[in-house]
Amino acid sequence: MTEPIDLRSDTVTKPTPAMRRAMAEAEVGDDVLDGDPSVKRLESRVAEMLGKPSGLFFPTGTMANQAALWLQGEPGTEVYCHDDSHIVNWEIAGTAALAGLQVRLVRGGPVLEAEALHAAFRRPFSIHAPRASLVCAENTHNGAGGMVTPVERLRAIRETAAEAGLPVHLDGARLWNASVATGTSLADFAACASTVMVSFSKGLGAPVGACLVGDERPMRRAWEVRKRLGGGMRQSGILAAAALHGLDHHLGRMHEDHTRAKRLATELAKVPGVQVVPPDTNIVMIDLVAGQESSAVVERAKQLGVRCTSWNATRVRCVLHLDIDDAALTRATAALSEALRA
Ligand SMILES: *Cc1c(COP(=O)(O)O)cnc(C)c1O
């Protein structure tokens, strides 16, 4: 049988031969001791792209998000998060375990909106109610199918948060995709938050890594917090080189993933008994509205040579990425149509 086509996530991409060469040839140093030149190059490049004074390289996006919560959230207070956000659902309650924060879920709508945030604020003031210290947004929003929050709506969130005296952290693991899809610059998005996390291991195709960039004040203690979380890395220039290679060679092709996602969505929407969320970016969410179980569809697709995931009991997720070309898309579309029909 031919190789399975893996649409489970954009994290499954394997480093290309050219990326591996860049890693092998990277100039390195001890980044915990006195700095690694490749890491420094990556941090300053990403900070500049996002229009922030400084950036710090992290082994994972999860650790960078948790560091941001730690840097800006005050233990024993609340952080406002959309109920379908990565920080709430996929970081195993690090908010509580590490940062000492209670999450106040903001519901209503597929992504965080200023109106819903405002409605979630506790009022009238009571000395007995928890105070809040932070708002978290996510762009693109994974749980909503890679949905983009346009910059005007993100600005409204920042303004609503600021009226309550709260900073905003932006989980921008896929902010690259949001920028490519809208033409809004990364810096314009990043200006809506005091800290932003961007990931290198999704659409950019690096094996691991993320950057936290931010305004001077929250970033002042970022190095210390990363070290405390166990995120100090030594010759990490090898990893930074992969991220730099991704920025040089893979950011410019990301629009292809969006085009292919739209093509996949259009074809799968023709299958009876399914509803497809029209994709803004590279994630296709397929809702099974005729009583099928997503796990059964995922298993049938696997038999037909395509890997995808059960997002929940009735929703299947497919993600387009660097390792999926037009030929793979054609094969995947046929197999998924068949798996969904059965
Ligand atoms: C993948 C992801 C993260 C975490 O990144 P890791 O590097 O896998 O820890 C955080 N937020 C969102 C929205 C993600 O998609």
mmCIF file of C-alpha atoms and ligand atoms in Angstrom:
data_model
loop_
_atom_site.group_PDB
_atom_site.id
_atom_site.type_symbol
_atom_site.label_atom_id
_atom_site.label_comp_id
_atom_site.label_asym_id
_atom_site.label_seq_id
_atom_site.Cartn_x
_atom_site.Cartn_y
_atom_site.Cartn_z
ATOM 1 C CA MET A 1 0.000 0.000 0.000
ATOM 2 C CA THR A 2 1.136 3.542 -0.645
ATOM 3 C CA GLU A 3 2.099 5.802 2.255
ATOM 4 C CA PRO A 4 -0.894 6.992 4.288
ATOM 5 C CA ILE A 5 -1.802 10.647 3.792
ATOM 6 C CA ASP A 6 -1.610 12.290 7.195
ATOM 7 C CA LEU A 7 -4.150 15.085 7.756
ATOM 8 C CA ARG A 8 -4.261 14.708 11.557
ATOM 9 C CA SER A 9 -2.407 17.975 12.128
ATOM 10 C CA ASP A 10 0.023 20.438 10.605
ATOM 11 C CA THR A 11 2.442 19.266 13.319
ATOM 12 C CA VAL A 12 3.087 15.971 11.478
ATOM 13 C CA THR A 13 5.342 17.552 8.846
ATOM 14 C CA LYS A 14 8.826 16.069 8.706
ATOM 15 C CA PRO A 15 11.821 18.413 8.369
ATOM 16 C CA THR A 16 12.751 18.620 4.680
ATOM 17 C CA PRO A 17 16.278 17.655 3.570
ATOM 18 C CA ALA A 18 17.086 21.372 3.172
ATOM 19 C CA MET A 19 15.807 22.106 6.701
ATOM 20 C CA ARG A 20 17.896 19.249 8.078
ATOM 21 C CA ARG A 21 20.947 20.685 6.312
ATOM 22 C CA ALA A 22 20.294 24.122 7.811
ATOM 23 C CA MET A 23 20.051 22.497 11.248
ATOM 24 C CA ALA A 24 23.270 20.540 10.768
ATOM 25 C CA GLU A 25 25.142 23.647 9.683
ATOM 26 C CA ALA A 26 23.739 25.997 12.350
ATOM 27 C CA GLU A 27 26.123 28.186 14.268
ATOM 28 C CA VAL A 28 25.526 27.405 17.956
ATOM 29 C CA GLY A 29 26.499 28.435 21.473
ATOM 30 C CA ASP A 30 25.268 27.774 25.013
ATOM 31 C CA ASP A 31 22.009 29.702 25.156
ATOM 32 C CA VAL A 32 21.607 29.340 28.933
ATOM 33 C CA LEU A 33 25.164 30.432 29.656
ATOM 34 C CA ASP A 34 25.743 33.408 27.380
ATOM 35 C CA GLY A 35 23.563 33.033 24.304
ATOM 36 C CA ASP A 36 23.324 31.036 21.090
ATOM 37 C CA PRO A 37 23.817 33.121 17.927
ATOM 38 C CA SER A 38 21.164 31.300 15.871
ATOM 39 C CA VAL A 39 18.606 31.572 18.672
ATOM 40 C CA LYS A 40 19.367 35.278 19.041
ATOM 41 C CA ARG A 41 18.910 35.758 15.297
ATOM 42 C CA LEU A 42 15.545 33.990 15.416
ATOM 43 C CA GLU A 43 14.337 35.910 18.474
ATOM 44 C CA SER A 44 15.197 39.301 17.036
ATOM 45 C CA ARG A 45 13.761 38.430 13.620
ATOM 46 C CA VAL A 46 10.446 37.266 15.061
ATOM 47 C CA ALA A 47 10.229 40.220 17.462
ATOM 48 C CA GLU A 48 10.779 42.547 14.499
ATOM 49 C CA MET A 49 8.206 40.768 12.323
ATOM 50 C CA LEU A 50 5.670 41.126 15.113
ATOM 51 C CA GLY A 51 6.672 44.696 15.971
ATOM 52 C CA LYS A 52 7.585 43.932 19.594
ATOM 53 C CA PRO A 53 10.746 44.964 21.449
ATOM 54 C CA SER A 54 11.782 41.445 22.412
ATOM 55 C CA GLY A 55 11.223 37.753 21.812
ATOM 56 C CA LEU A 56 12.213 34.534 23.542
ATOM 57 C CA PHE A 57 12.558 31.077 21.992
ATOM 58 C CA PHE A 58 10.669 28.263 23.744
ATOM 59 C CA PRO A 59 10.736 24.500 23.188
ATOM 60 C CA THR A 60 6.936 24.429 22.765
ATOM 61 C CA GLY A 61 3.983 26.714 22.261
ATOM 62 C CA THR A 62 2.401 25.253 25.369
ATOM 63 C CA MET A 63 5.346 26.359 27.510
ATOM 64 C CA ALA A 64 5.315 29.820 25.907
ATOM 65 C CA ASN A 65 1.571 30.185 26.596
ATOM 66 C CA GLN A 66 2.053 29.044 30.180
ATOM 67 C CA ALA A 67 4.939 31.488 30.629
ATOM 68 C CA ALA A 68 2.713 34.304 29.335
ATOM 69 C CA LEU A 69 0.020 33.350 31.865
ATOM 70 C CA TRP A 70 2.639 33.322 34.588
ATOM 71 C CA LEU A 71 4.124 36.656 33.529
ATOM 72 C CA GLN A 72 0.855 38.549 33.350
ATOM 73 C CA GLY A 73 -1.638 36.649 35.461
ATOM 74 C CA GLU A 74 -1.696 37.177 39.200
ATOM 75 C CA PRO A 75 -2.159 33.965 41.234
ATOM 76 C CA GLY A 76 -5.608 33.819 42.796
ATOM 77 C CA THR A 77 -7.272 35.857 40.066
ATOM 78 C CA GLU A 78 -9.147 35.021 36.896
ATOM 79 C CA VAL A 79 -8.087 34.779 33.274
ATOM 80 C CA TYR A 80 -10.781 35.237 30.600
ATOM 81 C CA CYS A 81 -10.596 32.597 27.865
ATOM 82 C CA HIS A 82 -12.949 31.415 25.137
ATOM 83 C CA ASP A 83 -14.388 28.041 26.172
ATOM 84 C CA ASP A 84 -13.036 26.336 23.036
ATOM 85 C CA SER A 85 -9.492 27.704 23.307
ATOM 86 C CA HIS A 86 -6.247 25.714 23.314
ATOM 87 C CA ILE A 87 -5.235 27.142 26.694
ATOM 88 C CA VAL A 88 -8.446 25.814 28.247
ATOM 89 C CA ASN A 89 -8.716 22.455 26.481
ATOM 90 C CA TRP A 90 -5.282 21.216 25.484
ATOM 91 C CA GLU A 91 -2.796 22.400 28.098
ATOM 92 C CA ILE A 92 -3.976 20.052 30.877
ATOM 93 C CA ALA A 93 -5.063 22.843 33.242
ATOM 94 C CA GLY A 94 -1.649 24.510 33.415
ATOM 95 C CA THR A 95 -3.555 27.707 34.226
ATOM 96 C CA ALA A 96 -4.434 26.162 37.615
ATOM 97 C CA ALA A 97 -1.416 23.911 38.150
ATOM 98 C CA LEU A 98 1.303 26.393 37.201
ATOM 99 C CA ALA A 99 0.044 29.982 37.105
ATOM 100 C CA GLY A 100 -2.494 29.663 39.954
ATOM 101 C CA LEU A 101 -5.204 31.194 37.794
ATOM 102 C CA GLN A 102 -8.892 30.389 37.654
ATOM 103 C CA VAL A 103 -10.310 30.367 34.148
ATOM 104 C CA ARG A 104 -13.498 32.321 33.533
ATOM 105 C CA LEU A 105 -14.921 30.877 30.331
ATOM 106 C CA VAL A 106 -16.293 33.249 27.735
ATOM 107 C CA ARG A 107 -19.038 31.493 25.775
ATOM 108 C CA GLY A 108 -21.106 32.385 22.752
ATOM 109 C CA GLY A 109 -19.811 32.377 19.185
ATOM 110 C CA PRO A 110 -17.044 30.208 17.752
ATOM 111 C CA VAL A 111 -14.244 32.618 18.814
ATOM 112 C CA LEU A 112 -13.701 35.293 21.459
ATOM 113 C CA GLU A 113 -15.583 38.530 20.742
ATOM 114 C CA ALA A 114 -15.438 41.861 22.583
ATOM 115 C CA GLU A 115 -19.188 41.832 23.365
ATOM 116 C CA ALA A 116 -19.069 38.367 24.939
ATOM 117 C CA LEU A 117 -15.955 39.337 26.883
ATOM 118 C CA HIS A 118 -17.674 42.443 28.188
ATOM 119 C CA ALA A 119 -20.730 40.405 29.166
ATOM 120 C CA ALA A 120 -18.506 37.975 31.105
ATOM 121 C CA PHE A 121 -17.018 40.720 33.300
ATOM 122 C CA ARG A 122 -18.201 40.352 36.896
ATOM 123 C CA ARG A 123 -20.373 43.258 37.958
ATOM 124 C CA PRO A 124 -21.383 44.970 40.030
ATOM 125 C CA PHE A 125 -18.126 44.943 41.937
ATOM 126 C CA SER A 126 -18.083 42.717 44.995
ATOM 127 C CA ILE A 127 -15.264 42.285 47.440
ATOM 128 C CA HIS A 128 -16.238 38.573 47.551
ATOM 129 C CA ALA A 129 -15.862 37.907 43.833
ATOM 130 C CA PRO A 130 -12.546 36.979 42.157
ATOM 131 C CA ARG A 131 -10.621 39.767 40.519
ATOM 132 C CA ALA A 132 -9.317 39.296 36.986
ATOM 133 C CA SER A 133 -5.798 39.828 35.699
ATOM 134 C CA LEU A 134 -5.669 38.748 32.042
ATOM 135 C CA VAL A 135 -7.561 38.073 28.809
ATOM 136 C CA CYS A 136 -6.425 35.406 26.321
ATOM 137 C CA ALA A 137 -7.334 35.388 22.632
ATOM 138 C CA GLU A 138 -6.416 32.816 19.957
ATOM 139 C CA ASN A 139 -5.825 33.582 16.254
ATOM 140 C CA THR A 140 -6.337 31.566 14.163
ATOM 141 C CA HIS A 141 -8.737 29.669 16.373
ATOM 142 C CA ASN A 142 -8.054 25.961 16.196
ATOM 143 C CA GLY A 143 -11.317 24.739 17.763
ATOM 144 C CA ALA A 144 -13.336 26.890 15.383
ATOM 145 C CA GLY A 145 -11.622 25.305 12.364
ATOM 146 C CA GLY A 146 -8.707 27.685 11.905
ATOM 147 C CA MET A 147 -11.042 30.672 11.940
ATOM 148 C CA VAL A 148 -9.469 34.110 11.609
ATOM 149 C CA THR A 149 -10.391 36.939 13.961
ATOM 150 C CA PRO A 150 -9.978 40.038 11.763
ATOM 151 C CA VAL A 151 -7.756 42.748 13.219
ATOM 152 C CA GLU A 152 -10.658 45.170 13.868
ATOM 153 C CA ARG A 153 -12.334 42.585 16.082
ATOM 154 C CA LEU A 154 -9.068 41.839 17.872
ATOM 155 C CA ARG A 155 -8.663 45.604 18.470
ATOM 156 C CA ALA A 156 -12.134 45.690 19.992
ATOM 157 C CA ILE A 157 -11.094 42.876 22.351
ATOM 158 C CA ARG A 158 -7.974 44.801 23.349
ATOM 159 C CA GLU A 159 -10.028 47.939 23.995
ATOM 160 C CA THR A 160 -12.648 46.084 26.026
ATOM 161 C CA ALA A 161 -9.896 44.423 28.074
ATOM 162 C CA ALA A 162 -8.093 47.733 28.553
ATOM 163 C CA GLU A 163 -11.275 49.378 29.861
ATOM 164 C CA ALA A 164 -11.182 46.780 32.621
ATOM 165 C CA GLY A 165 -7.439 47.342 33.120
ATOM 166 C CA LEU A 166 -6.525 43.920 31.702
ATOM 167 C CA PRO A 167 -3.664 42.995 29.344
ATOM 168 C CA VAL A 168 -4.241 40.561 26.456
ATOM 169 C CA HIS A 169 -2.162 37.504 25.633
ATOM 170 C CA LEU A 170 -2.577 36.248 22.079
ATOM 171 C CA ASP A 171 -2.119 32.532 21.405
ATOM 172 C CA GLY A 172 -0.933 32.957 17.842
ATOM 173 C CA ALA A 173 0.349 29.440 17.188
ATOM 174 C CA ARG A 174 -1.133 29.932 13.699
ATOM 175 C CA LEU A 175 -0.965 33.728 13.484
ATOM 176 C CA TRP A 176 1.094 33.162 10.296
ATOM 177 C CA ASN A 177 -2.006 31.644 8.721
ATOM 178 C CA ALA A 178 -4.182 34.562 9.859
ATOM 179 C CA SER A 179 -1.769 37.030 8.295
ATOM 180 C CA VAL A 180 -1.442 35.090 5.027
ATOM 181 C CA ALA A 181 -5.234 34.668 4.745
ATOM 182 C CA THR A 182 -6.105 38.326 5.373
ATOM 183 C CA GLY A 183 -3.075 40.295 4.231
ATOM 184 C CA THR A 184 -3.030 41.966 7.660
ATOM 185 C CA SER A 185 0.539 42.234 8.883
ATOM 186 C CA LEU A 186 1.710 40.125 11.810
ATOM 187 C CA ALA A 187 2.617 43.376 13.573
ATOM 188 C CA ASP A 188 -0.906 44.783 13.214
ATOM 189 C CA PHE A 189 -2.316 41.653 14.832
ATOM 190 C CA ALA A 190 0.383 41.649 17.521
ATOM 191 C CA ALA A 191 -0.340 45.279 18.403
ATOM 192 C CA CYS A 192 -3.640 44.028 19.858
ATOM 193 C CA ALA A 193 -1.863 42.142 22.634
ATOM 194 C CA SER A 194 0.925 42.701 25.135
ATOM 195 C CA THR A 195 2.347 39.195 24.583
ATOM 196 C CA VAL A 196 2.024 36.899 21.562
ATOM 197 C CA MET A 197 3.022 33.264 21.078
ATOM 198 C CA VAL A 198 3.837 32.043 17.565
ATOM 199 C CA SER A 199 4.640 28.423 16.718
ATOM 200 C CA PHE A 200 7.271 27.065 14.322
ATOM 201 C CA SER A 201 6.126 23.447 14.417
ATOM 202 C CA LYS A 202 2.778 23.941 12.655
ATOM 203 C CA GLY A 203 2.558 25.392 9.159
ATOM 204 C CA LEU A 204 6.222 26.427 9.071
ATOM 205 C CA GLY A 205 7.257 22.789 9.282
ATOM 206 C CA ALA A 206 9.967 22.938 11.979
ATOM 207 C CA PRO A 207 10.291 19.944 14.303
ATOM 208 C CA VAL A 208 9.644 21.935 17.525
ATOM 209 C CA GLY A 209 9.610 25.442 18.872
ATOM 210 C CA ALA A 210 7.753 28.651 19.513
ATOM 211 C CA CYS A 211 8.529 32.263 20.323
ATOM 212 C CA LEU A 212 6.949 34.466 22.924
ATOM 213 C CA VAL A 213 7.221 38.110 21.924
ATOM 214 C CA GLY A 214 5.916 41.020 23.904
ATOM 215 C CA ASP A 215 6.045 44.508 25.274
ATOM 216 C CA GLU A 216 8.926 45.439 27.525
ATOM 217 C CA ARG A 217 7.122 45.128 30.843
ATOM 218 C CA PRO A 218 5.708 41.607 30.620
ATOM 219 C CA MET A 219 8.898 40.329 28.936
ATOM 220 C CA ARG A 220 11.191 41.642 31.670
ATOM 221 C CA ARG A 221 11.004 38.386 33.623
ATOM 222 C CA ALA A 222 10.389 36.052 30.653
ATOM 223 C CA TRP A 223 13.885 34.544 30.702
ATOM 224 C CA GLU A 224 13.564 33.763 34.404
ATOM 225 C CA VAL A 225 10.135 32.154 33.985
ATOM 226 C CA ARG A 226 11.284 30.041 31.026
ATOM 227 C CA LYS A 227 14.247 28.774 33.033
ATOM 228 C CA ARG A 228 11.996 27.946 35.998
ATOM 229 C CA LEU A 229 9.676 25.982 33.724
ATOM 230 C CA GLY A 230 12.672 23.955 32.544
ATOM 231 C CA GLY A 231 12.793 25.625 29.151
ATOM 232 C CA GLY A 232 16.412 26.794 29.180
ATOM 233 C CA MET A 233 18.109 25.073 26.247
ATOM 234 C CA ARG A 234 21.802 24.907 25.429
ATOM 235 C CA GLN A 235 22.881 24.494 21.748
ATOM 236 C CA SER A 236 19.315 25.287 20.731
ATOM 237 C CA GLY A 237 20.573 27.039 17.592
ATOM 238 C CA ILE A 238 20.028 23.673 15.889
ATOM 239 C CA LEU A 239 16.306 24.119 16.550
ATOM 240 C CA ALA A 240 16.290 27.837 15.819
ATOM 241 C CA ALA A 241 17.898 27.091 12.445
ATOM 242 C CA ALA A 242 14.887 24.944 11.540
ATOM 243 C CA ALA A 243 12.534 27.779 12.477
ATOM 244 C CA LEU A 244 14.583 30.308 10.482
ATOM 245 C CA HIS A 245 14.488 27.941 7.504
ATOM 246 C CA GLY A 246 10.705 27.692 7.878
ATOM 247 C CA LEU A 247 10.396 31.490 7.836
ATOM 248 C CA ASP A 248 12.640 31.740 4.768
ATOM 249 C CA HIS A 249 11.124 28.920 2.729
ATOM 250 C CA HIS A 250 7.715 27.861 4.030
ATOM 251 C CA LEU A 251 5.895 31.043 5.031
ATOM 252 C CA GLY A 252 5.704 32.098 1.388
ATOM 253 C CA ARG A 253 3.888 28.889 0.386
ATOM 254 C CA MET A 254 1.374 28.776 3.244
ATOM 255 C CA HIS A 255 -1.401 30.143 1.016
ATOM 256 C CA GLU A 256 -1.273 26.806 -0.836
ATOM 257 C CA ASP A 257 -2.528 25.048 2.312
ATOM 258 C CA HIS A 258 -5.467 27.469 2.446
ATOM 259 C CA THR A 259 -6.339 26.899 -1.213
ATOM 260 C CA ARG A 260 -6.215 23.123 -0.745
ATOM 261 C CA ALA A 261 -8.339 23.334 2.403
ATOM 262 C CA LYS A 262 -11.003 25.212 0.436
ATOM 263 C CA ARG A 263 -10.907 22.616 -2.340
ATOM 264 C CA LEU A 264 -11.233 19.761 0.150
ATOM 265 C CA ALA A 265 -14.102 21.513 1.938
ATOM 266 C CA THR A 266 -15.961 22.175 -1.316
ATOM 267 C CA GLU A 267 -15.738 18.517 -2.380
ATOM 268 C CA LEU A 268 -16.637 17.041 1.010
ATOM 269 C CA ALA A 269 -19.627 19.374 1.344
ATOM 270 C CA LYS A 270 -21.186 17.481 -1.588
ATOM 271 C CA VAL A 271 -21.453 14.310 0.515
ATOM 272 C CA PRO A 272 -24.934 13.837 1.984
ATOM 273 C CA GLY A 273 -25.193 13.860 5.802
ATOM 274 C CA VAL A 274 -22.228 16.144 6.432
ATOM 275 C CA GLN A 275 -21.809 19.850 7.046
ATOM 276 C CA VAL A 276 -18.411 21.382 6.414
ATOM 277 C CA VAL A 277 -17.274 24.574 8.144
ATOM 278 C CA PRO A 278 -16.045 26.819 5.288
ATOM 279 C CA PRO A 279 -12.301 27.134 6.049
ATOM 280 C CA ASP A 280 -10.626 30.531 6.506
ATOM 281 C CA THR A 281 -7.189 28.878 6.571
ATOM 282 C CA ASN A 282 -5.736 25.334 6.641
ATOM 283 C CA ILE A 283 -8.158 23.443 8.923
ATOM 284 C CA VAL A 284 -11.295 21.678 7.680
ATOM 285 C CA MET A 285 -13.939 20.713 10.241
ATOM 286 C CA ILE A 286 -16.547 18.209 9.071
ATOM 287 C CA ASP A 287 -19.718 17.864 11.148
ATOM 288 C CA LEU A 288 -21.586 14.580 10.868
ATOM 289 C CA VAL A 289 -25.233 15.581 10.978
ATOM 290 C CA ALA A 290 -26.784 12.218 10.070
ATOM 291 C CA GLY A 291 -25.948 10.357 13.281
ATOM 292 C CA GLN A 292 -22.541 8.915 12.328
ATOM 293 C CA GLU A 293 -19.801 8.659 14.952
ATOM 294 C CA SER A 294 -16.629 10.545 14.058
ATOM 295 C CA SER A 295 -14.455 7.670 15.341
ATOM 296 C CA ALA A 296 -16.061 5.326 12.780
ATOM 297 C CA VAL A 297 -15.366 7.793 9.945
ATOM 298 C CA VAL A 298 -11.759 8.233 11.112
ATOM 299 C CA GLU A 299 -11.293 4.434 11.156
ATOM 300 C CA ARG A 300 -12.777 3.995 7.669
ATOM 301 C CA ALA A 301 -10.593 6.811 6.330
ATOM 302 C CA LYS A 302 -7.563 5.089 7.854
ATOM 303 C CA GLN A 303 -8.437 1.856 6.038
ATOM 304 C CA LEU A 304 -8.580 3.916 2.851
ATOM 305 C CA GLY A 305 -5.124 5.395 3.505
ATOM 306 C CA VAL A 306 -5.994 8.795 5.027
ATOM 307 C CA ARG A 307 -5.369 9.796 8.631
ATOM 308 C CA CYS A 308 -7.616 12.432 10.248
ATOM 309 C CA THR A 309 -8.841 13.041 13.816
ATOM 310 C CA SER A 310 -12.059 12.942 15.820
ATOM 311 C CA TRP A 311 -12.369 16.495 17.095
ATOM 312 C CA ASN A 312 -15.375 15.395 19.122
ATOM 313 C CA ALA A 313 -18.030 12.666 18.839
ATOM 314 C CA THR A 314 -19.577 14.150 15.696
ATOM 315 C CA ARG A 315 -16.801 16.338 14.254
ATOM 316 C CA VAL A 316 -13.846 15.216 12.115
ATOM 317 C CA ARG A 317 -10.798 17.462 11.650
ATOM 318 C CA CYS A 318 -8.482 17.519 8.626
ATOM 319 C CA VAL A 319 -5.452 19.812 8.460
ATOM 320 C CA LEU A 320 -3.570 20.803 5.304
ATOM 321 C CA HIS A 321 0.170 21.326 5.494
ATOM 322 C CA LEU A 322 3.583 21.355 3.839
ATOM 323 C CA ASP A 323 3.665 17.609 3.118
ATOM 324 C CA ILE A 324 0.335 17.576 1.221
ATOM 325 C CA ASP A 325 0.627 18.366 -2.470
ATOM 326 C CA ASP A 326 -2.100 18.379 -5.129
ATOM 327 C CA ALA A 327 -1.737 14.652 -5.857
ATOM 328 C CA ALA A 328 -2.118 13.810 -2.155
ATOM 329 C CA LEU A 329 -5.101 16.152 -1.933
ATOM 330 C CA THR A 330 -6.838 14.408 -4.830
ATOM 331 C CA ARG A 331 -6.315 11.003 -3.211
ATOM 332 C CA ALA A 332 -7.401 12.271 0.209
ATOM 333 C CA THR A 333 -10.536 13.880 -1.195
ATOM 334 C CA ALA A 334 -11.641 10.617 -2.833
ATOM 335 C CA ALA A 335 -10.895 8.506 0.250
ATOM 336 C CA LEU A 336 -12.600 10.907 2.660
ATOM 337 C CA SER A 337 -15.685 11.195 0.453
ATOM 338 C CA GLU A 338 -15.938 7.417 0.500
ATOM 339 C CA ALA A 339 -15.338 7.178 4.261
ATOM 340 C CA LEU A 340 -18.039 9.789 4.919
ATOM 341 C CA ARG A 341 -20.570 8.075 2.613
ATOM 342 C CA ALA A 342 -20.312 4.630 4.173
HETATM 343 C C1 LIG B 1 -0.254 23.687 18.792
HETATM 344 C C2 LIG B 1 -0.871 24.799 19.559
HETATM 345 C C3 LIG B 1 -0.321 25.225 20.782
HETATM 346 C C4 LIG B 1 0.826 24.505 21.453
HETATM 347 O O1 LIG B 1 1.974 24.361 20.732
HETATM 348 P P1 LIG B 1 2.978 23.141 21.049
HETATM 349 O O2 LIG B 1 4.252 23.577 20.459
HETATM 350 O O3 LIG B 1 2.387 21.932 20.399
HETATM 351 O O4 LIG B 1 3.037 22.996 22.541
HETATM 352 C C5 LIG B 1 -0.932 26.284 21.407
HETATM 353 N N1 LIG B 1 -2.005 26.902 20.875
HETATM 354 C C6 LIG B 1 -2.550 26.524 19.717
HETATM 355 C C7 LIG B 1 -3.729 27.265 19.172
HETATM 356 C C8 LIG B 1 -2.019 25.451 19.017
HETATM 357 O O5 LIG B 1 -2.583 25.055 17.884
#
